[in-house]
Amino acid sequence: MSAPTTTTEVALPATALRGKDLLGIAELTPEEILLILDTTEAMKEISQRQIKKVPALRGRTVVNLFFEPSTRTRTSFEIAEKRLSADTLGVAVASSSVVKGETLVDTARNIEAMGPSMIVLRHASSGAPHLLARICRSPIINAGDGLHEHPTQALLDAFTIRERKGRIAGLKVAIVGDLLHSRVLRSNVLLLTKLGADVWVCGPRTLIPMGLDQFGVHTTTSIDAAVEGADVVMMLRIQLERMEGGFFPSLREYFTVFGMTEARLRRAKPDVIVMHPGPINRGVEISSDVADGPYSVILDQVANGVAARMAVLYLLAGGGAHDEVVA
Ligand code: CP
């Protein structure tokens, strides 16, 4: 299927994703991605009102099951659920029966028995949401699984890019950092290439996963080549907690060779935007001047995360008439 050249015309009805899981960008068509992005626009309008609440998911219960730490994803899912009037429940894994040895499958089966409308799952194991999707009737939303995918992050990133640039097709997007351990990278590469962006990925040779070229991206170890003429620069966190070996000599050396500085950013287009999914390692993958500077849209990404997650929840659980969501 060819990539759409416009990003505003959606051919699918709002009910197209009803009852489905959101396991990854890999499972979505370009049309489904555009439906989510367009619905995010409507949800953003709700988020800008004085009373930021609509009854779209009244009577539905969403369980947030986070087996890994999270600030942005967990908080924004909870805010999104409340803005749609869903009843929400966060399972504190550290004080649940998981610490007594209960498996993920048994935990999920017991939660499922209580009749939730949807389950949002973050887990350290790649494929954990896919496993739950096979055993649960309720739609499963992947909030990040191991090194695999983080689909709602890629959706909010795409929405932020489209909001700033008016399109995604044809843009040069440079993604720089720890490519090996990044589920954000995988979801973004899948989404941006499906929508026709020119994607460049850059990092130390030791942090470039094998086979990345097969996804239709340019791979380089030269940050200057990646950033040259870029419309979008997306920096990825060095995931020290997932590294056991010496992938590079020192954090200082990493910053010298791959860190984003104001000087490096001058190679990009004059209206470049700088993104980062967070949390940021300041002075490692990005300088504070750039992270807090005029080209940064990092906090816009966080704000758009609420609207993107509202869109996903709404489309999977409801996806009904337009006035149901805007009323
Ligand atoms: N971007 C992201 O997933 O951040 P959190 O780990 O804080 O949710």
Coordinates of C-alpha atoms and ligand atoms in Angstrom, one line a residue:
M1 CA 0.0 0.0 0.0
S2 CA 1.5 3.4 -1.0
A3 CA 2.0 6.0 1.7
P4 CA -0.7 8.8 1.8
T5 CA 0.6 12.1 0.6
T6 CA -1.9 14.1 2.7
T7 CA -2.5 13.5 6.3
T8 CA -5.9 15.1 6.9
E9 CA -8.3 13.0 4.9
V10 CA -9.5 9.9 6.7
A11 CA -11.4 7.2 4.8
L12 CA -12.3 5.1 7.8
P13 CA -15.4 5.5 10.1
A14 CA -14.8 6.3 13.7
T15 CA -15.9 2.7 14.6
A16 CA -13.0 1.1 12.6
L17 CA -10.9 0.3 15.6
R18 CA -13.7 -0.5 18.1
G19 CA -13.0 -3.6 20.2
K20 CA -9.5 -4.0 18.8
D21 CA -6.2 -4.1 20.7
L22 CA -3.5 -1.5 20.2
L23 CA -0.4 -3.8 20.3
G24 CA 1.9 -1.9 18.0
I25 CA 2.2 0.4 15.0
A26 CA 3.1 -2.7 13.0
E27 CA -0.5 -3.8 13.1
L28 CA -1.9 -0.5 12.0
T29 CA -2.6 0.6 8.4
P30 CA -1.8 4.2 7.3
E31 CA -5.5 4.9 7.3
E32 CA -5.9 3.7 10.9
I33 CA -3.0 5.9 12.0
L34 CA -4.6 8.9 10.3
L35 CA -7.9 8.1 11.9
I36 CA -6.1 8.2 15.3
L37 CA -4.3 11.4 14.5
D38 CA -7.4 13.2 13.3
T39 CA -9.3 12.0 16.4
T40 CA -6.4 13.3 18.5
E41 CA -7.1 16.8 17.1
A42 CA -10.7 16.6 18.4
M43 CA -9.4 15.4 21.8
K44 CA -6.9 18.2 21.9
E45 CA -9.8 20.7 21.5
I46 CA -11.4 19.1 24.6
S47 CA -8.2 19.4 26.5
Q48 CA -8.1 23.1 25.8
R49 CA -11.6 23.8 27.3
Q50 CA -12.1 25.2 30.7
I51 CA -14.1 22.1 31.6
K52 CA -11.9 19.3 30.2
K53 CA -14.4 16.4 30.5
V54 CA -16.8 14.6 28.1
P55 CA -19.1 11.6 28.8
A56 CA -17.7 9.5 26.0
L57 CA -16.6 6.5 28.1
R58 CA -19.0 6.9 31.0
G59 CA -19.7 3.5 32.6
R60 CA -16.5 2.0 31.2
T61 CA -13.6 0.9 33.5
V62 CA -10.0 1.0 32.4
V63 CA -7.3 -0.8 34.4
N64 CA -3.7 0.6 34.1
L65 CA -1.2 -2.2 34.7
F66 CA 2.3 -0.8 34.9
F67 CA 5.1 -3.3 35.6
E68 CA 7.8 -0.8 34.8
P69 CA 8.3 2.8 36.0
S70 CA 6.6 5.6 34.1
T71 CA 5.9 9.2 34.6
R72 CA 4.5 10.5 31.3
T73 CA 2.7 7.5 29.9
R74 CA 1.0 6.5 33.1
T75 CA 0.0 10.0 34.1
S76 CA -1.3 10.9 30.7
F77 CA -3.3 7.6 30.3
E78 CA -4.9 8.4 33.7
I79 CA -5.7 12.0 32.8
A80 CA -7.0 10.8 29.4
E81 CA -9.3 8.2 31.0
K82 CA -10.7 10.8 33.4
R83 CA -11.3 13.4 30.7
L84 CA -13.4 10.8 28.9
S85 CA -15.3 10.0 32.2
A86 CA -14.1 6.4 32.4
D87 CA -13.6 4.8 35.8
T88 CA -9.9 4.2 36.2
L89 CA -7.9 1.9 38.3
G90 CA -4.1 1.8 38.6
V91 CA -2.8 -1.5 39.9
A92 CA 0.3 -0.8 42.1
V93 CA 2.4 -3.8 41.0
A94 CA 4.8 -3.4 43.9
S95 CA 2.0 -4.0 46.4
S96 CA 0.1 -6.6 44.3
S97 CA 0.3 -10.4 44.4
V98 CA 2.9 -10.2 41.7
V99 CA 5.5 -9.9 44.5
K100 CA 4.2 -13.3 45.8
G101 CA 5.1 -14.8 42.5
E102 CA 1.8 -14.6 40.6
T103 CA 2.4 -14.7 36.9
L104 CA 1.4 -12.0 34.4
V105 CA -1.2 -14.4 32.9
D106 CA -2.8 -15.2 36.2
T107 CA -2.8 -11.5 37.2
A108 CA -4.4 -10.6 33.9
R109 CA -7.0 -13.4 34.2
N110 CA -8.0 -12.3 37.6
I111 CA -8.3 -8.7 36.6
E112 CA -10.3 -9.7 33.5
A113 CA -12.7 -11.7 35.7
M114 CA -13.7 -8.3 37.3
G115 CA -14.9 -7.1 33.9
P116 CA -12.8 -4.1 32.9
S117 CA -13.5 -2.5 29.5
M118 CA -9.8 -2.1 28.6
I119 CA -6.4 -2.9 30.1
V120 CA -3.4 -0.6 29.6
L121 CA -0.2 -2.6 30.0
R122 CA 3.5 -1.6 30.4
H123 CA 5.8 -4.5 30.8
A124 CA 9.6 -5.2 30.6
S125 CA 9.1 -8.3 28.4
S126 CA 8.7 -7.8 24.6
G127 CA 5.4 -9.4 23.5
A128 CA 3.7 -9.2 27.0
P129 CA 0.7 -7.3 25.6
H130 CA 0.4 -9.7 22.7
L131 CA 0.2 -12.6 25.2
L132 CA -2.6 -10.8 27.2
A133 CA -4.5 -10.0 24.0
R134 CA -4.7 -13.8 23.3
I135 CA -6.3 -14.6 26.7
C136 CA -8.3 -11.4 27.5
R137 CA -11.6 -10.3 25.9
S138 CA -11.0 -6.7 26.9
P139 CA -9.0 -4.6 24.4
I140 CA -5.3 -4.4 25.4
I141 CA -3.3 -1.2 24.9
N142 CA 0.4 -1.5 24.8
A143 CA 2.0 1.3 26.9
G144 CA 5.5 0.0 26.1
D145 CA 6.8 -3.6 26.0
G146 CA 10.4 -4.3 26.5
L147 CA 12.6 -3.4 23.5
H148 CA 9.7 -3.9 21.2
E149 CA 7.1 -1.1 20.7
H150 CA 5.6 2.0 22.3
P151 CA 2.8 2.8 19.9
T152 CA 1.1 5.6 21.8
Q153 CA 4.5 7.4 22.0
A154 CA 4.9 7.2 18.2
L155 CA 1.3 8.4 17.7
L156 CA 1.8 11.5 19.9
D157 CA 5.1 12.1 18.2
A158 CA 3.5 12.0 14.8
F159 CA 0.7 14.2 15.9
T160 CA 3.2 16.8 17.2
I161 CA 5.2 16.7 13.9
R162 CA 2.0 17.1 11.9
E163 CA 0.8 19.9 14.1
R164 CA 4.1 21.8 13.6
K165 CA 4.8 20.9 10.0
G166 CA 1.4 20.4 8.5
R167 CA 2.4 17.0 7.1
I168 CA 4.7 14.0 7.6
A169 CA 5.2 12.7 4.1
G170 CA 8.5 14.0 2.6
L171 CA 10.0 15.3 5.9
K172 CA 13.5 14.4 6.8
V173 CA 13.4 13.0 10.3
A174 CA 16.7 12.3 12.1
I175 CA 16.5 9.9 15.1
V176 CA 19.7 9.9 17.1
G177 CA 20.8 7.9 20.2
D178 CA 20.4 4.5 21.8
L179 CA 18.7 2.7 18.9
L180 CA 19.4 -0.8 20.2
H181 CA 17.3 -0.6 23.4
S182 CA 14.6 1.8 22.2
R183 CA 10.9 0.7 21.7
V184 CA 10.2 4.4 20.8
L185 CA 12.6 4.0 17.8
R186 CA 10.8 0.9 16.5
S187 CA 7.4 2.4 16.7
N188 CA 8.5 5.7 15.2
V189 CA 10.3 4.0 12.3
L190 CA 7.3 1.9 11.5
L191 CA 4.9 4.9 11.7
L192 CA 7.0 7.5 10.0
T193 CA 7.9 5.2 7.1
K194 CA 4.2 4.2 6.7
L195 CA 3.3 7.9 6.3
G196 CA 6.1 8.6 3.8
A197 CA 8.8 10.4 5.9
D198 CA 12.5 10.2 5.0
V199 CA 13.9 8.6 8.2
W200 CA 17.6 8.7 9.2
V201 CA 18.8 6.8 12.2
C202 CA 22.1 7.5 13.9
G203 CA 24.1 6.2 16.9
P204 CA 27.3 4.4 17.8
R205 CA 27.8 1.2 15.8
T206 CA 27.4 -0.8 19.0
L207 CA 23.9 0.7 19.5
I208 CA 22.5 0.1 16.0
P209 CA 20.4 -3.1 15.9
M210 CA 21.1 -5.4 13.0
G211 CA 18.5 -5.4 10.1
L212 CA 17.3 -1.8 10.7
D213 CA 18.0 -1.0 7.0
Q214 CA 15.2 -3.4 6.1
F215 CA 12.7 -0.9 7.4
G216 CA 13.5 1.6 4.7
V217 CA 15.6 4.0 6.8
H218 CA 19.0 5.5 6.2
T219 CA 21.5 4.3 8.9
T220 CA 24.6 6.3 9.8
T221 CA 27.1 6.8 12.6
S222 CA 27.6 10.4 11.5
I223 CA 25.4 12.8 13.5
D224 CA 26.3 15.6 11.0
A225 CA 25.0 13.5 8.1
A226 CA 21.8 12.6 10.0
V227 CA 21.0 16.2 11.0
E228 CA 22.0 17.9 7.7
G229 CA 18.8 19.5 6.3
A230 CA 16.6 17.7 8.9
D231 CA 13.0 19.0 9.5
V232 CA 12.8 17.0 12.7
V233 CA 15.5 15.9 15.1
M234 CA 14.4 13.2 17.6
M235 CA 16.9 12.4 20.4
L236 CA 16.6 9.1 22.2
R237 CA 17.7 8.4 25.7
I238 CA 20.8 6.4 26.6
Q239 CA 19.1 3.6 28.4
L240 CA 21.7 2.9 31.1
E241 CA 19.3 0.6 33.0
R242 CA 19.2 -1.8 30.0
M243 CA 23.0 -1.9 29.4
E244 CA 25.3 -4.4 30.9
G245 CA 28.2 -4.1 28.5
G246 CA 30.4 -1.2 27.6
F247 CA 28.6 0.1 24.5
F248 CA 30.8 3.3 24.5
P249 CA 33.8 4.5 26.5
S250 CA 32.1 7.1 28.7
L251 CA 29.0 9.3 28.9
R252 CA 31.3 12.3 28.4
E253 CA 32.7 10.8 25.2
Y254 CA 29.1 9.9 24.0
F255 CA 28.0 13.5 24.4
T256 CA 31.1 14.7 22.5
V257 CA 30.4 12.5 19.5
F258 CA 26.6 12.1 19.5
G259 CA 25.1 14.7 21.9
M260 CA 22.8 17.3 20.4
T261 CA 24.2 20.8 20.8
E262 CA 23.2 24.2 19.4
A263 CA 26.3 24.1 17.1
R264 CA 25.2 20.7 15.6
L265 CA 21.6 21.8 15.3
R266 CA 22.7 24.6 12.9
R267 CA 23.1 21.9 10.1
A268 CA 19.3 21.3 10.3
K269 CA 16.6 23.3 8.5
P270 CA 16.1 26.8 10.1
D271 CA 12.6 25.8 11.3
V272 CA 13.7 22.4 12.7
I273 CA 11.9 21.0 15.7
V274 CA 13.7 19.0 18.4
M275 CA 11.9 16.1 20.1
H276 CA 12.7 13.7 22.9
P277 CA 10.3 11.1 24.4
G278 CA 11.7 11.6 27.9
P279 CA 13.0 11.1 30.5
I280 CA 16.0 13.2 29.4
N281 CA 19.6 12.6 30.3
R282 CA 20.8 16.2 30.2
G283 CA 24.4 16.6 29.0
V284 CA 24.4 13.0 27.7
E285 CA 22.2 12.8 24.6
I286 CA 21.1 16.5 24.6
S287 CA 22.4 19.7 26.0
S288 CA 20.1 21.8 28.2
D289 CA 20.4 24.7 25.8
V290 CA 18.7 22.6 23.1
A291 CA 16.3 20.7 25.3
D292 CA 15.0 24.0 26.7
G293 CA 15.6 26.1 23.6
P294 CA 13.4 27.7 21.0
Y295 CA 13.4 24.6 18.7
S296 CA 12.3 22.2 21.4
V297 CA 8.8 20.7 21.3
I298 CA 9.5 18.3 24.1
L299 CA 6.7 19.6 26.4
D300 CA 4.3 19.8 23.5
Q301 CA 4.9 16.1 23.0
V302 CA 3.9 15.5 26.7
A303 CA 0.8 17.7 26.3
N304 CA -0.2 15.9 23.1
G305 CA 0.2 12.6 24.8
V306 CA -3.0 13.1 26.7
A307 CA -5.0 13.9 23.6
A308 CA -3.4 11.0 21.6
R309 CA -4.3 8.6 24.5
M310 CA -7.8 9.9 24.7
A311 CA -8.1 9.2 21.0
V312 CA -6.9 5.6 21.3
L313 CA -9.1 4.9 24.3
Y314 CA -12.1 6.5 22.6
L315 CA -11.6 4.6 19.3
L316 CA -11.0 1.2 20.9
A317 CA -13.8 1.4 23.5
G318 CA -16.4 3.6 21.8
G319 CA -15.7 5.3 18.5
G320 CA -19.4 6.4 18.2
A321 CA -21.1 9.4 17.0
H322 CA -19.1 12.7 16.8
D323 CA -21.4 14.5 19.2
E324 CA -20.8 11.8 21.8
V325 CA -17.2 12.9 22.0
V326 CA -17.5 16.6 21.7
A327 CA -20.6 17.1 23.9
Ligands
CP1 N1 8.1 8.5 27.1 C1 7.8 7.7 28.1 O1 7.4 6.5 27.9 O2 8.0 8.2 29.4 P1 7.7 7.4 30.7 O3 8.6 6.2 30.8 O4 7.9 8.4 31.8 O5 6.2 6.9 30.6

